Coordinates of N, CA, C and O in Angstrom, one line a residue:
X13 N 0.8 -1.2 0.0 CA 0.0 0.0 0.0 C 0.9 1.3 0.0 O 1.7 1.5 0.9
X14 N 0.8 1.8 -0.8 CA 1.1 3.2 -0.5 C 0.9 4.5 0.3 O -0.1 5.2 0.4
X15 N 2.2 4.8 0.9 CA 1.5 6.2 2.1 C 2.5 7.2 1.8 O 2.5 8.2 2.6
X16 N 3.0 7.1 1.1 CA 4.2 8.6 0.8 C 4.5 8.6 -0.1 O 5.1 7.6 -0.5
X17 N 4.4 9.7 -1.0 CA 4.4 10.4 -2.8 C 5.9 11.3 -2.5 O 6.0 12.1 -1.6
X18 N 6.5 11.0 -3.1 CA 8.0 12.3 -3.0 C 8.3 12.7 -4.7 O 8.6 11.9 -5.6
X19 N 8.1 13.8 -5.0 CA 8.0 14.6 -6.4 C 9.3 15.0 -6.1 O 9.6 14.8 -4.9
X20 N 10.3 15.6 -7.1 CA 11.1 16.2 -7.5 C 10.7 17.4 -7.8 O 9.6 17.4 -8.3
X21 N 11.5 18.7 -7.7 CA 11.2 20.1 -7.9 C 11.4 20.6 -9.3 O 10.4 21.2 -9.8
X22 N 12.4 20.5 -9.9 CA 12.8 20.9 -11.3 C 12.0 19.9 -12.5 O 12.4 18.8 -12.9
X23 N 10.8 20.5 -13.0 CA 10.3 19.7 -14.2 C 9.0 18.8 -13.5 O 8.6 17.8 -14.2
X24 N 8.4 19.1 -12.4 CA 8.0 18.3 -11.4 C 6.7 19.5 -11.2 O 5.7 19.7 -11.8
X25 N 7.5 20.1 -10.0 CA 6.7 20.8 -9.0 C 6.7 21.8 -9.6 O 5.6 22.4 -9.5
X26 N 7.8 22.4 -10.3 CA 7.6 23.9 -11.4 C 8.6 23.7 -12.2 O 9.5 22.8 -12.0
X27 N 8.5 24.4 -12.9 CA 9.4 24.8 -14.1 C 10.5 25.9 -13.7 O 10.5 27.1 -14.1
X28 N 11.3 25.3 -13.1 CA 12.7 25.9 -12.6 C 13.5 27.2 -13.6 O 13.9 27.1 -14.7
X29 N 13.4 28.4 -12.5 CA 14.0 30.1 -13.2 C 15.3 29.8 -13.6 O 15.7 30.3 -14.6
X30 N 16.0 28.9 -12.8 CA 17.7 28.7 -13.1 C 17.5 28.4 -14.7 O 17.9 29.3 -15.4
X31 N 17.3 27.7 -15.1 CA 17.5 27.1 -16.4 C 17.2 28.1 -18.0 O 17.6 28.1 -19.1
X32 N 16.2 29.0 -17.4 CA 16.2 30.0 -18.5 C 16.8 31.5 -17.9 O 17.2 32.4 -18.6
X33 N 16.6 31.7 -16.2 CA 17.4 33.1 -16.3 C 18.6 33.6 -16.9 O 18.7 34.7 -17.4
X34 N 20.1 32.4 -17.0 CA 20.7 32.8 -17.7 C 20.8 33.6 -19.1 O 21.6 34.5 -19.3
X35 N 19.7 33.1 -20.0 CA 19.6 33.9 -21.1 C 18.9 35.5 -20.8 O 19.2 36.6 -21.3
X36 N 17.8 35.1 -19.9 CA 16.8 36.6 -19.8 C 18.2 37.4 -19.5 O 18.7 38.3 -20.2
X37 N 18.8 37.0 -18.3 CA 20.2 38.3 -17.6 C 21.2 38.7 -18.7 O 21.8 39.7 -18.9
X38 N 21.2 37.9 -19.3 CA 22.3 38.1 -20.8 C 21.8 39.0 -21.4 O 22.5 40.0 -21.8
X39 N 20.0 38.7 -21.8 CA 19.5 40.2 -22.7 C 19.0 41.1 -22.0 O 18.5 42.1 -22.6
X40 N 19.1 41.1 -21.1 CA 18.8 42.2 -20.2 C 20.1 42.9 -19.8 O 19.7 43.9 -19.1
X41 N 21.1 42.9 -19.8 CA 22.5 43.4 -19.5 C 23.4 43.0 -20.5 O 24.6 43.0 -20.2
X42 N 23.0 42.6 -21.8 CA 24.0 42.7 -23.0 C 24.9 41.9 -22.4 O 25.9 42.3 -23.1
X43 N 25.5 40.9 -21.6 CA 26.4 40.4 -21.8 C 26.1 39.2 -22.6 O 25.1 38.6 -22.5
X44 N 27.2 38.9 -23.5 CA 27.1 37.8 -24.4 C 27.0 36.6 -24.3 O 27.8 36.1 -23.5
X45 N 26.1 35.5 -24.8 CA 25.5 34.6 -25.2 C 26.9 33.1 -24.2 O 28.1 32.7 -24.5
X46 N 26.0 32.7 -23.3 CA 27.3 32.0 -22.7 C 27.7 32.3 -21.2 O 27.8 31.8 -20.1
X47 N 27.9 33.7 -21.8 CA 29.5 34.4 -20.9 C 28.6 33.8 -19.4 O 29.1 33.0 -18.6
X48 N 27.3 34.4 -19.1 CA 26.4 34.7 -17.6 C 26.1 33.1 -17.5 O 25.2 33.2 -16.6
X49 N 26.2 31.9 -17.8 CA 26.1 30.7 -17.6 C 27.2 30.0 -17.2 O 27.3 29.1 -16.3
X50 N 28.0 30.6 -18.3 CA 29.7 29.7 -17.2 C 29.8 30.8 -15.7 O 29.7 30.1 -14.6
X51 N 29.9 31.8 -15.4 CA 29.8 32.5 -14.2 C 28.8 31.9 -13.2 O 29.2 31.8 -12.1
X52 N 27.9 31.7 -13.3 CA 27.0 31.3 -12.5 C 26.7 29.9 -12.1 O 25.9 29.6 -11.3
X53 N 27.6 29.0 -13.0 CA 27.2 27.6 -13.0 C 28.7 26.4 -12.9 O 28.9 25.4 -12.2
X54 N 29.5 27.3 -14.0 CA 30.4 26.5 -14.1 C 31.5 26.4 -12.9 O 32.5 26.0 -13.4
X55 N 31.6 26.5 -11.9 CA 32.7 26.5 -10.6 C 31.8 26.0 -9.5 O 30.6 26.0 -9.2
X56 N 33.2 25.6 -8.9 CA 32.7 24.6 -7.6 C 31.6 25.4 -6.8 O 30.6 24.9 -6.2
X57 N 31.8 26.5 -6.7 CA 30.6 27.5 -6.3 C 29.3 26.9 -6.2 O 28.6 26.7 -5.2
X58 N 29.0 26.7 -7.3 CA 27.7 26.4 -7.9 C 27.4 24.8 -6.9 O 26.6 24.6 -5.9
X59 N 28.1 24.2 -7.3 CA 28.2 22.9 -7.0 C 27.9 23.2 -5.1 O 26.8 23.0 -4.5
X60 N 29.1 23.7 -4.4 CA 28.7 24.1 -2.9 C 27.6 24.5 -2.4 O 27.0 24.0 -1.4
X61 N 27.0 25.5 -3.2 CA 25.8 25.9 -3.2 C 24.6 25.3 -3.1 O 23.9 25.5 -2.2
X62 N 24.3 24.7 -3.9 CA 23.3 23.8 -4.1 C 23.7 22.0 -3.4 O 23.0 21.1 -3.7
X63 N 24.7 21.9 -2.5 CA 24.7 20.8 -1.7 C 25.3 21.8 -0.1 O 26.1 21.4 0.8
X64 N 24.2 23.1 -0.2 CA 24.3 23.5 1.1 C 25.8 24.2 1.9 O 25.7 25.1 2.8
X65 N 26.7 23.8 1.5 CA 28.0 23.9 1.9 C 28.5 25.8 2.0 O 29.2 26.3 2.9
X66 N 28.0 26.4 1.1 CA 28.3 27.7 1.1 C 26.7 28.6 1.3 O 25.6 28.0 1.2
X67 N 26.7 29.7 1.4 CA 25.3 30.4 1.6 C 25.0 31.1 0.3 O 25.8 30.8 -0.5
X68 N 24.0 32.1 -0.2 CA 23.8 32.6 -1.2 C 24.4 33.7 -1.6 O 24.6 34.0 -2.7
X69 N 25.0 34.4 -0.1 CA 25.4 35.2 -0.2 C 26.6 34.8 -0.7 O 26.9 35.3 -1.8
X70 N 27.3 34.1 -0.1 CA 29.0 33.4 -0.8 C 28.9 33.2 -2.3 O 29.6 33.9 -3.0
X71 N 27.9 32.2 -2.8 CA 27.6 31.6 -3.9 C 27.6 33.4 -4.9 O 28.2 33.6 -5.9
X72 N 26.8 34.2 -4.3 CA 26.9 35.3 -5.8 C 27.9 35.9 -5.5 O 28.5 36.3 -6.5
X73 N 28.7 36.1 -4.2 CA 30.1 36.8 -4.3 C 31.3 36.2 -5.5 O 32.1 36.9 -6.2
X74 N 31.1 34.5 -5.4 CA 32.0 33.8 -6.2 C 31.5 34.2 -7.4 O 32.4 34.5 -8.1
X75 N 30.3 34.2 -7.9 CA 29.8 34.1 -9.5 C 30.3 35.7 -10.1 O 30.9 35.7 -11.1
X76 N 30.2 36.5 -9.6 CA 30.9 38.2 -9.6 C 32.0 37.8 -10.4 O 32.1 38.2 -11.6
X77 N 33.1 37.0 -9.9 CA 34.2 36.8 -10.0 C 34.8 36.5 -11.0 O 35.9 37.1 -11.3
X78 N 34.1 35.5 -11.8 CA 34.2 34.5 -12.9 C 33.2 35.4 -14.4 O 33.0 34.9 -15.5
X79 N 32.7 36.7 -13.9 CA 32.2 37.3 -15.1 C 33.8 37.9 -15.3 O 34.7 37.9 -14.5
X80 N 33.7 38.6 -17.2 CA 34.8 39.1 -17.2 C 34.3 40.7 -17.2 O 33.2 41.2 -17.3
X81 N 36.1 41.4 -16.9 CA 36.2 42.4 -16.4 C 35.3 43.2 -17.5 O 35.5 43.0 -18.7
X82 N 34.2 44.2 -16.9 CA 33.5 45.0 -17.6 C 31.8 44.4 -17.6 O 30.8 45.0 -17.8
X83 N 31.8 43.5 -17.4 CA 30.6 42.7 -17.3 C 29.9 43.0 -15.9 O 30.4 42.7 -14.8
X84 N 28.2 43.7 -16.2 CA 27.7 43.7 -15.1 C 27.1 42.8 -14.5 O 26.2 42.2 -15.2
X85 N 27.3 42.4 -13.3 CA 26.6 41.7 -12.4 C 25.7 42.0 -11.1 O 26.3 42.0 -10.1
X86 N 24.6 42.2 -11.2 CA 23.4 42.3 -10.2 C 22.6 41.6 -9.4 O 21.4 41.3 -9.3
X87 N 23.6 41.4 -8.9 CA 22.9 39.9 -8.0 C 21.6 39.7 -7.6 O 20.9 38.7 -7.6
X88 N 21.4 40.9 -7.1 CA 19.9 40.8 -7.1 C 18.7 40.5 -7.7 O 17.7 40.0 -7.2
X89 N 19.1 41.2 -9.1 CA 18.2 41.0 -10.0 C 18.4 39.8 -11.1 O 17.9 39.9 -12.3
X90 N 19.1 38.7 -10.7 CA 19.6 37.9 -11.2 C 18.7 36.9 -10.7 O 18.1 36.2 -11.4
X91 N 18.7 36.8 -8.7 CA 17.5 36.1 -8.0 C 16.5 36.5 -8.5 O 15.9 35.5 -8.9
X92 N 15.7 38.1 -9.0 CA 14.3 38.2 -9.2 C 14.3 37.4 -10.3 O 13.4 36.5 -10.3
X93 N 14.8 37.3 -11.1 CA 14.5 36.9 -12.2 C 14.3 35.1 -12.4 O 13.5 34.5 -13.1
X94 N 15.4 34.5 -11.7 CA 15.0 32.8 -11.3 C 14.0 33.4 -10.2 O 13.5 32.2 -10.1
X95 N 13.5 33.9 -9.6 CA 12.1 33.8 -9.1 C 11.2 34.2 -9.7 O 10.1 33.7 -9.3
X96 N 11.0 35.1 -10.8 CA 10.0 35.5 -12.0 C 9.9 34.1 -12.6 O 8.8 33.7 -13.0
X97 N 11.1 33.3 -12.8 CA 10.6 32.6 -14.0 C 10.6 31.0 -13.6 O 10.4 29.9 -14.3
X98 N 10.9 31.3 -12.0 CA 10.3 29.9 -11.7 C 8.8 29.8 -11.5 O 8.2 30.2 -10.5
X99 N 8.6 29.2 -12.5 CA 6.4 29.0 -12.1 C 5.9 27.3 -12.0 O 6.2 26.3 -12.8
X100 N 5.1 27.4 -10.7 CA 4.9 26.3 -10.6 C 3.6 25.3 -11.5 O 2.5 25.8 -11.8
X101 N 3.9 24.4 -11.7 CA 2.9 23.4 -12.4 C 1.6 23.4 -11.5 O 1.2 22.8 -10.5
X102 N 1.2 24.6 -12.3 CA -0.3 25.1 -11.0 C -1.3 23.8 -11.0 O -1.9 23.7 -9.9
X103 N -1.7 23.1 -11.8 CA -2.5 21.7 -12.2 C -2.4 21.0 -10.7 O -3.3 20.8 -9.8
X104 N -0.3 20.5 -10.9 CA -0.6 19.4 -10.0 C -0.3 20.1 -8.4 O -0.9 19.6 -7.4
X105 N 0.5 20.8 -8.3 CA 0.1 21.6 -6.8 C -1.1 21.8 -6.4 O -1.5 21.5 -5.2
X106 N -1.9 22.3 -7.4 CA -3.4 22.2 -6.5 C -3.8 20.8 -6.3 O -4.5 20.8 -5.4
X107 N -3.6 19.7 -6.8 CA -3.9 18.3 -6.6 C -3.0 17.9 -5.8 O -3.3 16.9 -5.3
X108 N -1.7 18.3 -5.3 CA -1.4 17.9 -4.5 C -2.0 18.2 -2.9 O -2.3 17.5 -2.0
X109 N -1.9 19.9 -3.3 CA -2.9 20.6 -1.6 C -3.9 20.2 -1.4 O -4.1 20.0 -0.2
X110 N -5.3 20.1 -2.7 CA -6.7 19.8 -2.5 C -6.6 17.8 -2.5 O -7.6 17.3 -1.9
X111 N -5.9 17.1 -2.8 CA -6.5 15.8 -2.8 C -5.1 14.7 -2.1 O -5.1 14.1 -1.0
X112 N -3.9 14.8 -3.2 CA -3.1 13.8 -2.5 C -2.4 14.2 -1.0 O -1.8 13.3 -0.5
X113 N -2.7 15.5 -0.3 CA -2.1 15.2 0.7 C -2.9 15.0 2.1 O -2.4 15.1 3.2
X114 N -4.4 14.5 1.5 CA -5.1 14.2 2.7 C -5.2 12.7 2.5 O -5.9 12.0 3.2
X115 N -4.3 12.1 1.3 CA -4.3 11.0 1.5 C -3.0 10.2 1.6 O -2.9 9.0 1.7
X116 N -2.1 11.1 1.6 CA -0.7 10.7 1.5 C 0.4 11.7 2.2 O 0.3 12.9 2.2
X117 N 1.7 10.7 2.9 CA 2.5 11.9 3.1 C 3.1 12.3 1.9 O 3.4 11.4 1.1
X118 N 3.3 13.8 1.7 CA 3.8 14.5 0.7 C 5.3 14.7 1.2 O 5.5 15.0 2.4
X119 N 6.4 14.6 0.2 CA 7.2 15.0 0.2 C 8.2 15.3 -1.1 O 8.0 14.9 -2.2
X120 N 9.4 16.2 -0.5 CA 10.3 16.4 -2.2 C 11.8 15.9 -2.1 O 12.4 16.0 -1.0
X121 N 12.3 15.4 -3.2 CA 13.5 14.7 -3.2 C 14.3 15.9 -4.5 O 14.0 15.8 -5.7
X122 N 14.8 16.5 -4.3 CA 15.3 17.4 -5.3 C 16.6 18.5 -4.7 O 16.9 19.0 -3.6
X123 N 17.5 18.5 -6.4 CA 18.5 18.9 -5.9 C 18.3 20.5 -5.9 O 18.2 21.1 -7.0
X124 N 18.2 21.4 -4.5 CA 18.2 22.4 -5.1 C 18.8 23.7 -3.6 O 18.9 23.5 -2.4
X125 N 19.2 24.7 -4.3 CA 19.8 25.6 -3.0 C 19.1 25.9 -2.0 O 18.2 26.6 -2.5
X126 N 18.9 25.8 -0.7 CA 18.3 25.6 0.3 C 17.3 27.2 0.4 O 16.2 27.5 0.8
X127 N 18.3 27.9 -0.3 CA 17.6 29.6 0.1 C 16.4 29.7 -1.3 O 15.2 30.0 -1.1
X128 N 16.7 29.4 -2.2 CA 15.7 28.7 -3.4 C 14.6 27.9 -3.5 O 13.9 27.8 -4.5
X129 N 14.6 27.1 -2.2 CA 14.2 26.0 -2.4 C 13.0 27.0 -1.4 O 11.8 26.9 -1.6
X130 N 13.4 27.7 -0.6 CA 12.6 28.2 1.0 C 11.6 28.5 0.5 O 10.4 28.1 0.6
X131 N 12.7 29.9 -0.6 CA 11.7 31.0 -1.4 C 10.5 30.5 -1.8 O 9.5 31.1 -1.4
X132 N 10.2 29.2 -3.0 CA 9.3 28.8 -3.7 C 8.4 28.2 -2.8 O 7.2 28.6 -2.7
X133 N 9.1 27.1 -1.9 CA 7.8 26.3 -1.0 C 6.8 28.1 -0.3 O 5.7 28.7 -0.5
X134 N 7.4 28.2 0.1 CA 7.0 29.7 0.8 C 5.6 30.1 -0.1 O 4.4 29.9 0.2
X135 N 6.3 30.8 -1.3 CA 5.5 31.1 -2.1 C 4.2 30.6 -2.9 O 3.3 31.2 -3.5
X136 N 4.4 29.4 -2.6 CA 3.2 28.4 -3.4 C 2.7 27.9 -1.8 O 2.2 26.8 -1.5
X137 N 2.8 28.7 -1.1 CA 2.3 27.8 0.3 C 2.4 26.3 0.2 O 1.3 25.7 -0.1
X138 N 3.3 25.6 0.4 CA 3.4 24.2 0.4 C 4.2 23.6 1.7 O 4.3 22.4 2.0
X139 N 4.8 24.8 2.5 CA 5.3 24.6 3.7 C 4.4 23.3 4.1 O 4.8 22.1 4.0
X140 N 3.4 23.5 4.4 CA 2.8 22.8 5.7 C 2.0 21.8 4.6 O 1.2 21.1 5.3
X141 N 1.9 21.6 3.3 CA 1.9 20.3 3.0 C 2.9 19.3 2.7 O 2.5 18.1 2.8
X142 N 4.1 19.5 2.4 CA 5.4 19.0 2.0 C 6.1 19.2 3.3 O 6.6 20.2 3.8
X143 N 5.9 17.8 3.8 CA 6.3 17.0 5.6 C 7.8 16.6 5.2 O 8.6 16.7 6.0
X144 N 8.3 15.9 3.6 CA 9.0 15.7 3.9 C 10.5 16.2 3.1 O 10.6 15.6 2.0
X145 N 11.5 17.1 3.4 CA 12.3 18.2 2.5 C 13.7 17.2 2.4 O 14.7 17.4 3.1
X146 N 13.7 16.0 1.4 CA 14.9 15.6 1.3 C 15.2 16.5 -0.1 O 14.8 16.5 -1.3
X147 N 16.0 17.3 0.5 CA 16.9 18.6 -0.4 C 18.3 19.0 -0.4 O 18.7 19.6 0.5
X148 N 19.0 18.7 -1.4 CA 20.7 18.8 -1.4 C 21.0 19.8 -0.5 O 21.7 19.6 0.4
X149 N 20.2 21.6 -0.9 CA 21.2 22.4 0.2 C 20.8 22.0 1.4 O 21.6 22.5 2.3
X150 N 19.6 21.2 2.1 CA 20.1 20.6 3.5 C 20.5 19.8 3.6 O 20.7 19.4 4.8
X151 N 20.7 19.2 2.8 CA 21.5 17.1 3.4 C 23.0 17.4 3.0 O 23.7 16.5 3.5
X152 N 23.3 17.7 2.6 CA 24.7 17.9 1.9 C 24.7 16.1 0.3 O 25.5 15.3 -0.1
X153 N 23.8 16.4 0.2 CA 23.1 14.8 -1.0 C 22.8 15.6 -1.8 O 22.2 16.7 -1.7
X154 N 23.1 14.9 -2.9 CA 22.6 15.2 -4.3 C 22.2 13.7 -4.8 O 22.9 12.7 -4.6
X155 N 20.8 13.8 -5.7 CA 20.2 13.1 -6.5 C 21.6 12.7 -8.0 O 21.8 13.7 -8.7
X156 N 22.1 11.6 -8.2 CA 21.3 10.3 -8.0 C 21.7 9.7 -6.2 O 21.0 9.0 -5.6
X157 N 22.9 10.4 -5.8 CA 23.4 9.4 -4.7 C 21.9 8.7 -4.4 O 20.8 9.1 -4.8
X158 N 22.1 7.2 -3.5 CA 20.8 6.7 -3.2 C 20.8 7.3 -1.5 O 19.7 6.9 -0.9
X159 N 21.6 8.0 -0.6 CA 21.4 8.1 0.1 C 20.3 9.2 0.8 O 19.8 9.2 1.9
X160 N 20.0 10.0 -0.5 CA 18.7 10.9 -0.4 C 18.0 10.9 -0.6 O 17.4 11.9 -0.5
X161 N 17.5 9.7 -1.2 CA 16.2 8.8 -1.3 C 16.0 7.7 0.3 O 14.9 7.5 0.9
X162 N 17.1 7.2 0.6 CA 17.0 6.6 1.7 C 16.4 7.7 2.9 O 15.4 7.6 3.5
X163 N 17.3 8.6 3.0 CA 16.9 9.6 3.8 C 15.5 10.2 3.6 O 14.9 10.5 4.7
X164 N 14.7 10.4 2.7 CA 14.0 10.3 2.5 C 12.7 9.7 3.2 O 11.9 10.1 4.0
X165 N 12.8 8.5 2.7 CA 11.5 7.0 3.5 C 11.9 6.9 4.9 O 11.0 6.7 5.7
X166 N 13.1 7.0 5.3 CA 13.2 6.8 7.0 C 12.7 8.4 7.9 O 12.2 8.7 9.0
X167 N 13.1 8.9 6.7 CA 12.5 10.8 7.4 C 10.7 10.6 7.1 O 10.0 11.3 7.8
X168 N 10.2 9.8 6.4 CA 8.7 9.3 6.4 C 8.2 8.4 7.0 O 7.0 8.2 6.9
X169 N 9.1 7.5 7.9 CA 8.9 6.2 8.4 C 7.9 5.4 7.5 O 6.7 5.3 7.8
X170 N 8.5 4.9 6.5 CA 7.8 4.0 5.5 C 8.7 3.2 4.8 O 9.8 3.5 4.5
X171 N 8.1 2.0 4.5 CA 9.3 1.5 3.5 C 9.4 2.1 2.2 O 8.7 2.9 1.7
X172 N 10.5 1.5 1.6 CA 10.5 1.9 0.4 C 9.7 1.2 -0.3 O 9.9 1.8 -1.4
X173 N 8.7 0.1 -0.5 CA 7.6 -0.1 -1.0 C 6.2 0.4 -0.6 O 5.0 0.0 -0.7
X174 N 6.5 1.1 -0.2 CA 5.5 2.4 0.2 C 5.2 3.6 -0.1 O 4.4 4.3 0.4
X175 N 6.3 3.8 -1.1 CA 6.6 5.3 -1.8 C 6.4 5.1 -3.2 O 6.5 4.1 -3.8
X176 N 6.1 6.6 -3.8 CA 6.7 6.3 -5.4 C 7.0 7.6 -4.9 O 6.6 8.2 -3.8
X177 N 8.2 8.0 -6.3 CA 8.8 8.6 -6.4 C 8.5 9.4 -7.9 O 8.7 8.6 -8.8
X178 N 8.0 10.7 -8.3 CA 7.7 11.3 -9.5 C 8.8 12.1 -9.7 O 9.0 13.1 -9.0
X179 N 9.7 11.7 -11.0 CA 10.7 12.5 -11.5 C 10.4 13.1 -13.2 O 9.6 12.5 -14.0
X180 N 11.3 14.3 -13.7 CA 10.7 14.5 -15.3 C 12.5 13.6 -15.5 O 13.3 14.0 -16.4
X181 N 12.8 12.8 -14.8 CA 14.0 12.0 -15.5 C 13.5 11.1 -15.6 O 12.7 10.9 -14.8
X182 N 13.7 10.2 -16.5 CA 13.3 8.8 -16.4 C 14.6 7.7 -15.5 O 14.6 6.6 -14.9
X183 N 15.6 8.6 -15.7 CA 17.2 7.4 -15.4 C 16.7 7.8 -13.9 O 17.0 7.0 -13.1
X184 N 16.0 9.0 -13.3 CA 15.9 8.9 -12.0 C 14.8 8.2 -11.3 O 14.8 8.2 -10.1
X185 N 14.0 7.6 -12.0 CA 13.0 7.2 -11.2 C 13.0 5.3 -11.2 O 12.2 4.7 -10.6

């Protein structure tokens, strides 16, 4: 029998700002095609970041760094904008708040920065239906390891034949 649903956030729960803000900040500040993607992605930064290790604040001080000289960077308006353009899959959120979580524990298995991750649950009010937050920037785990899927079912006290797990990967599910 089933008693705990765990979705994934990126491609899941919404349609993740990270993956297209790069381009909006490039046309929005003329820097060129690329350049605002390797700065913000390519260095261990990125990587620390999103497995919790460094804070957001650290994380945009390093990305500054790696633009080149003359290129503007607005950190701030870099978050508005992965928060403009992260929108959630309004369909199944409301089926998750109105129906599966009075029949299931709800929870999320996804890799994502802890300050990111706050922002959105916040925002879509899902705090207080999403019981269970196996999330890279808190566990120091990233998807595929299996240890944050494990952490997961024991943070639900259920077996693991008692879960499914909804990913838009197929190698992840």
């Amino acid at each position: 029998m089933i008693k705990a649903i765990f979705f994934d956030m990126g491609g899941v729960i919404c349609k993740e700002g990270f993956q297209a803000a790069p381009k909006a900040y490039e046309k929005e500040f003329g820097v060129p095609a690329a350049v605002f993607y390797a700065a913000i992605h390519d260095h261990q930064a990125w990587k620390d970041f999103t497995l919790g290790n460094i804070s957001e604040t650290e994380y945009l001080s390093a990305c500054e760094k790696y633009l080149p000289v003359g290129s503007v960077f607005n950190s701030k308006r870099y978050v508005e904008i992965i928060n403009e353009l992260t929108k959630p899959n309004v369909e199944l959120v409301d089926y998750i708040k109105n129906e599966l979580s009075k029949k299931y524990l709800i929870g999320i298995i996804s890799n994502n920065p802890r300050e990111w991750f706050d922002t959105f649950i916040e925002r879509k009010e899902l705090k207080n239906i999403v019981k269970i937050k196996a999330v890279s920037g808190y566990l120091h785990l990233r998807k595929p390891e299996k240890e944050i899927f494990e952490y997961a079912v024991k943070a639900a006290g259920v077996k693991p034949e008692e879960c499914v797990y909804v990913d838009d990967r197929p190698e992840r599910m």
